[in-house]
Every structure is written in C-alpha cells, then in structure tokens.
Coordinates of C-alpha atoms in Angstrom, one line a residue:
Chain A
E1 CA 307.5 88.9 -121.9
T2 CA 310.9 87.0 -120.6
G3 CA 313.6 88.7 -122.9
V4 CA 314.2 91.0 -119.6
T5 CA 313.6 89.8 -115.8
Q6 CA 314.4 91.5 -113.1
T7 CA 314.9 90.1 -109.4
P8 CA 313.0 90.3 -106.8
R9 CA 310.0 92.0 -108.0
H10 CA 309.9 93.4 -104.4
L11 CA 312.2 94.2 -101.8
V12 CA 311.7 96.3 -98.2
M13 CA 315.5 97.4 -96.5
G14 CA 316.1 99.3 -93.8
M15 CA 318.6 102.0 -94.3
T16 CA 321.6 100.2 -92.6
N17 CA 321.4 97.6 -95.3
K18 CA 322.8 96.3 -98.0
K19 CA 321.2 94.8 -101.0
S20 CA 321.4 94.1 -104.6
L21 CA 318.9 94.4 -107.2
K22 CA 319.8 91.9 -110.1
C23 CA 318.8 92.3 -114.1
E24 CA 319.3 89.4 -116.8
Q25 CA 318.8 90.0 -120.5
H26 CA 318.1 87.0 -122.8
L27 CA 318.0 88.8 -126.1
G28 CA 321.9 88.5 -126.8
H29 CA 322.2 92.7 -126.3
N30 CA 325.6 94.2 -125.9
A31 CA 323.8 97.9 -123.8
M32 CA 322.1 98.0 -120.8
Y33 CA 320.6 100.3 -118.4
W34 CA 319.3 101.3 -114.7
Y35 CA 316.5 103.9 -114.5
K36 CA 314.8 105.0 -111.6
Q37 CA 311.3 105.4 -111.9
S38 CA 309.9 107.8 -109.1
A39 CA 306.1 108.6 -108.8
K40 CA 305.2 111.9 -110.5
K41 CA 308.9 112.4 -112.0
P42 CA 310.4 111.1 -115.6
L43 CA 311.9 108.0 -115.5
E44 CA 315.8 109.0 -114.6
L45 CA 318.9 107.4 -116.3
M46 CA 320.9 106.1 -113.7
F47 CA 323.8 104.2 -115.6
V48 CA 324.7 103.2 -118.9
Y49 CA 326.7 100.3 -119.6
N50 CA 328.1 99.3 -123.3
F51 CA 330.3 95.8 -124.1
K52 CA 330.2 95.4 -120.2
E53 CA 331.8 99.1 -119.9
Q54 CA 330.0 101.9 -117.9
T55 CA 329.7 104.5 -120.5
E56 CA 327.2 106.8 -118.2
N57 CA 326.9 107.8 -114.9
N58 CA 324.1 110.1 -114.7
S59 CA 325.5 111.7 -111.4
V60 CA 323.8 109.0 -109.0
P61 CA 325.1 108.9 -105.8
S62 CA 327.7 106.2 -104.4
R63 CA 325.6 104.5 -102.3
F64 CA 324.1 102.9 -105.8
S65 CA 326.9 100.8 -107.4
P66 CA 326.3 99.3 -110.5
E67 CA 328.0 96.0 -111.6
C68 CA 328.1 94.4 -115.0
P69 CA 330.0 91.4 -115.3
N70 CA 328.9 90.3 -118.5
S71 CA 326.6 91.6 -121.7
S72 CA 323.7 89.4 -120.1
H73 CA 323.8 90.6 -116.7
L74 CA 323.5 94.0 -114.8
F75 CA 323.2 94.1 -111.0
L76 CA 322.5 97.4 -108.9
H77 CA 324.3 97.3 -105.2
L78 CA 322.4 99.2 -102.7
H79 CA 323.9 100.3 -99.6
T80 CA 322.8 102.8 -96.9
L81 CA 319.8 104.2 -98.8
Q82 CA 317.2 106.8 -97.9
P83 CA 313.9 106.8 -97.9
E84 CA 313.6 109.1 -100.6
D85 CA 315.7 106.5 -103.0
S86 CA 312.4 104.0 -102.7
A87 CA 311.0 104.4 -106.4
L88 CA 310.6 101.4 -108.9
Y89 CA 314.0 100.4 -110.4
L90 CA 314.0 99.1 -114.3
C91 CA 316.4 97.6 -116.3
A92 CA 316.6 97.5 -119.9
S93 CA 318.7 96.5 -122.6
S94 CA 319.5 97.5 -126.6
Q95 CA 321.6 95.9 -129.3
E96 CA 324.0 99.2 -130.0
I97 CA 324.0 99.3 -133.7
W98 CA 326.7 102.1 -135.0
G99 CA 326.1 103.8 -138.1
P100 CA 325.3 107.5 -139.6
R101 CA 321.4 106.0 -139.7
S102 CA 321.4 103.3 -136.8
T103 CA 318.7 102.9 -134.7
D104 CA 318.1 101.1 -131.6
T105 CA 315.2 100.2 -129.3
Q106 CA 315.6 99.6 -125.3
Y107 CA 313.6 96.4 -123.7
F108 CA 312.7 96.8 -120.4
G109 CA 312.3 94.5 -117.6
P110 CA 309.3 94.8 -115.1
G111 CA 311.3 96.4 -112.3
T112 CA 311.9 96.3 -108.6
R113 CA 309.7 97.7 -106.7
L114 CA 312.4 99.3 -103.7
T115 CA 310.9 100.4 -100.1
V116 CA 313.5 101.8 -97.9
L117 CA 312.2 102.5 -94.4
Chain B
A1 CA 319.6 118.7 -122.8
Q2 CA 316.8 117.4 -124.4
T3 CA 313.4 118.1 -122.5
V4 CA 310.2 116.1 -123.2
T5 CA 307.1 117.4 -122.3
Q6 CA 303.6 115.3 -121.5
S7 CA 301.1 118.0 -121.2
Q8 CA 297.9 115.9 -120.5
P9 CA 298.4 113.5 -117.3
E10 CA 295.5 112.2 -117.9
M11 CA 293.1 111.3 -120.6
S12 CA 290.1 109.0 -121.0
V13 CA 288.2 107.3 -124.3
Q14 CA 285.8 105.3 -124.6
E15 CA 286.4 101.8 -126.3
A16 CA 286.4 101.8 -129.9
E17 CA 286.7 105.7 -130.0
T18 CA 290.4 106.9 -131.2
V19 CA 292.5 109.2 -128.7
T20 CA 295.8 111.3 -129.3
L21 CA 298.2 111.5 -127.4
S22 CA 300.4 115.0 -127.3
C23 CA 304.3 115.3 -126.9
T24 CA 306.4 117.7 -127.4
Y25 CA 310.8 118.2 -127.5
D26 CA 313.6 120.2 -127.4
T27 CA 316.9 120.0 -129.1
S28 CA 319.2 121.0 -130.8
E29 CA 319.7 118.2 -132.9
N30 CA 319.2 116.8 -136.1
N31 CA 319.4 113.4 -135.8
Y32 CA 317.5 111.5 -132.8
Y33 CA 314.5 109.1 -132.5
L34 CA 311.2 109.0 -130.6
F35 CA 309.1 106.4 -129.0
W36 CA 306.1 105.9 -127.1
Y37 CA 306.0 103.7 -124.6
K38 CA 303.2 101.6 -122.7
Q39 CA 303.9 100.8 -119.2
P40 CA 300.1 99.1 -118.2
P41 CA 299.2 98.2 -114.6
S42 CA 301.5 95.6 -114.5
R43 CA 304.5 98.2 -114.9
Q44 CA 305.9 96.1 -117.8
M45 CA 307.2 98.7 -120.2
I46 CA 306.4 97.9 -123.6
L47 CA 307.4 99.4 -127.0
V48 CA 304.4 100.8 -128.9
I49 CA 306.5 102.7 -131.9
R50 CA 309.3 104.6 -132.8
Q51 CA 309.8 107.4 -135.1
E52 CA 313.7 108.1 -136.9
A53 CA 314.0 112.1 -137.3
Y54 CA 315.2 111.6 -140.8
K55 CA 312.2 109.6 -141.9
Q56 CA 309.5 112.1 -142.8
Q57 CA 306.6 109.4 -143.5
N58 CA 304.9 108.5 -139.6
A59 CA 305.5 105.4 -138.2
T60 CA 302.3 103.1 -137.8
E61 CA 301.7 100.2 -136.1
N62 CA 298.5 98.5 -136.1
R63 CA 295.9 100.8 -134.1
F64 CA 298.9 102.9 -133.1
S65 CA 300.0 105.7 -135.5
V66 CA 302.2 108.7 -135.2
N67 CA 302.1 112.7 -136.1
F68 CA 305.6 113.7 -136.3
Q69 CA 306.2 117.3 -137.0
K70 CA 309.8 117.4 -137.2
A71 CA 309.9 121.6 -137.3
A72 CA 307.3 122.1 -134.4
K73 CA 308.9 119.1 -132.2
S74 CA 305.9 117.7 -131.7
F75 CA 305.5 113.6 -131.5
S76 CA 302.0 113.0 -131.2
L77 CA 300.6 109.1 -130.4
K78 CA 296.8 108.5 -132.1
I79 CA 294.9 105.2 -131.1
S80 CA 292.5 104.2 -132.8
D81 CA 289.5 101.9 -132.2
S82 CA 290.7 102.0 -128.6
Q83 CA 290.5 98.7 -126.3
L84 CA 290.4 98.5 -122.9
G85 CA 293.7 96.9 -122.8
D86 CA 295.2 100.2 -124.1
T87 CA 294.5 101.8 -120.2
A88 CA 298.4 102.1 -119.3
M89 CA 300.6 105.0 -118.8
Y90 CA 302.0 106.0 -121.8
F91 CA 305.5 107.7 -122.0
C92 CA 306.7 109.5 -124.8
A93 CA 311.2 109.6 -125.2
F94 CA 313.4 111.0 -127.1
M95 CA 317.0 109.7 -127.6
K96 CA 319.7 110.9 -129.6
L97 CA 322.0 109.3 -132.3
K98 CA 325.4 109.0 -129.9
G99 CA 329.0 107.8 -131.1
P100 CA 330.1 104.1 -130.8
N101 CA 330.6 102.1 -127.9
S102 CA 328.4 104.4 -125.9
G103 CA 324.7 103.5 -124.7
Y104 CA 321.5 105.1 -126.1
A105 CA 320.2 107.2 -123.4
L106 CA 316.8 107.5 -123.2
N107 CA 315.2 110.9 -122.0
F108 CA 311.3 110.5 -120.7
G109 CA 308.4 112.7 -120.5
K110 CA 306.1 112.5 -117.2
G111 CA 303.9 110.3 -118.8
T112 CA 300.1 110.7 -120.3
S113 CA 297.7 108.1 -118.1
L114 CA 295.1 106.8 -120.0
L115 CA 291.8 105.0 -119.2
V116 CA 289.9 103.3 -121.9
T117 CA 286.4 102.7 -120.4
P118 CA 283.5 100.6 -121.8

C-alpha cells in the first residue's frame, strides 16, 4: 500500500523536544485526517482538513499543531508532549463527494509510532 | 454523538471455517455509512467492506459479507473460508453524512482481535 505514506515510522522524543510528523497522499484526494490510536481505546479523530482548510479540531491540546500546505501533504507538529501522548498516529485521506447520497472511503497510512519519554 | 460498540475483544477461528464479528452502533441519523476496517500486525489499516444505510441489500466482498440490520442498529461482519492472512484487528466504523466542504469523520469501535489458527 503506497497511496498514503507517513514519515517517520517510529519516533522517540523527550517532553521538551519539537518534532513533526509528515503525511503524503498520492491518491488525488481533497480531504486529510489525523487520528490517534492508543492501546485499549478506539481510534480518536484529531483533525480534519478539507481543501486545505481545517474543518474539525476534536478538542485536541495545543501541543499538537496541524498544518496542511496543500491537498497532498499534512503535517502534525509536536511540542512539549506528555508521556500519555505516546501512541500510533494515523493519517488518512479521502475524496469528498458532495451529494444527497455521496459516499467516501478513507484510506490510511501505515502510521507513526510515537514514544514520549 | 455516535457510538460504536464491538462486544468481542478477541475471537479465534480455525482455517477454512466461518466467523462472525459483531458491531452495534447508536445514532439518531437516518443517512450514514458503516465500514469494517482490518489492521494486520503490520499496522496498515485496510478497508474491508462498506455499507450505505439507505441500501437494504447487504454488502459483500469476496469472502467478506455483512448483516446490516438498520432497525436494530447492528452491522456484523462474516468471514467465510477463513485464511491465516485474516489474522488482524477488525474495526467497525460509522460515518454520518455531512455537508459540503467538511470532511467525513469516522467513529470507530474498540476493535476485535481475530486469530485464525491452522
């Protein structure tokens, strides 16, 4: 699966570090998403971007800062994280099709395994 | 808010047998979509099957089929002729129909870990 790529695949950082996660989609989609996957919990939607505009921020702490420079790229900037932020961060993309019975499938990247020490 | 419940944290099935994973959801929406995603140990989340709520016919994809009961808000996944490669976490997800210029947010269940044994 190479439609949605994420780098790095693994990241270890201290609480005072600043790092960024990168997501790139090669599917020509116009919507991108960040999800957090923690052990024993459902995937949590963090941010939604549609046509490069942020349309949802799911009460995410400000230490997570998304950036979407264009429809193909999505970043998640991290600073002053806490150990409980350790998780798998998944990026997804989809093609928004508006209509009374539009449907849309999200395609996921492989994720970045983040460990905060 | 929509909630998705997967009541089976773990299941196992023998190769070539059939297994059914359960999923229930709670919503006041009438138009929505339901998905089953598979996440193998490699961690890549892969779409297995999807169902539009307005369609009465159950979706099928090769060995995978669903039993969609809209009134009961139930959406189970049946895997026929199970294969070793089916070993994975399976997530049920709900998406409501949203307006233009807004993304489509998926609400996930906690997942069912399926082990296919030889």
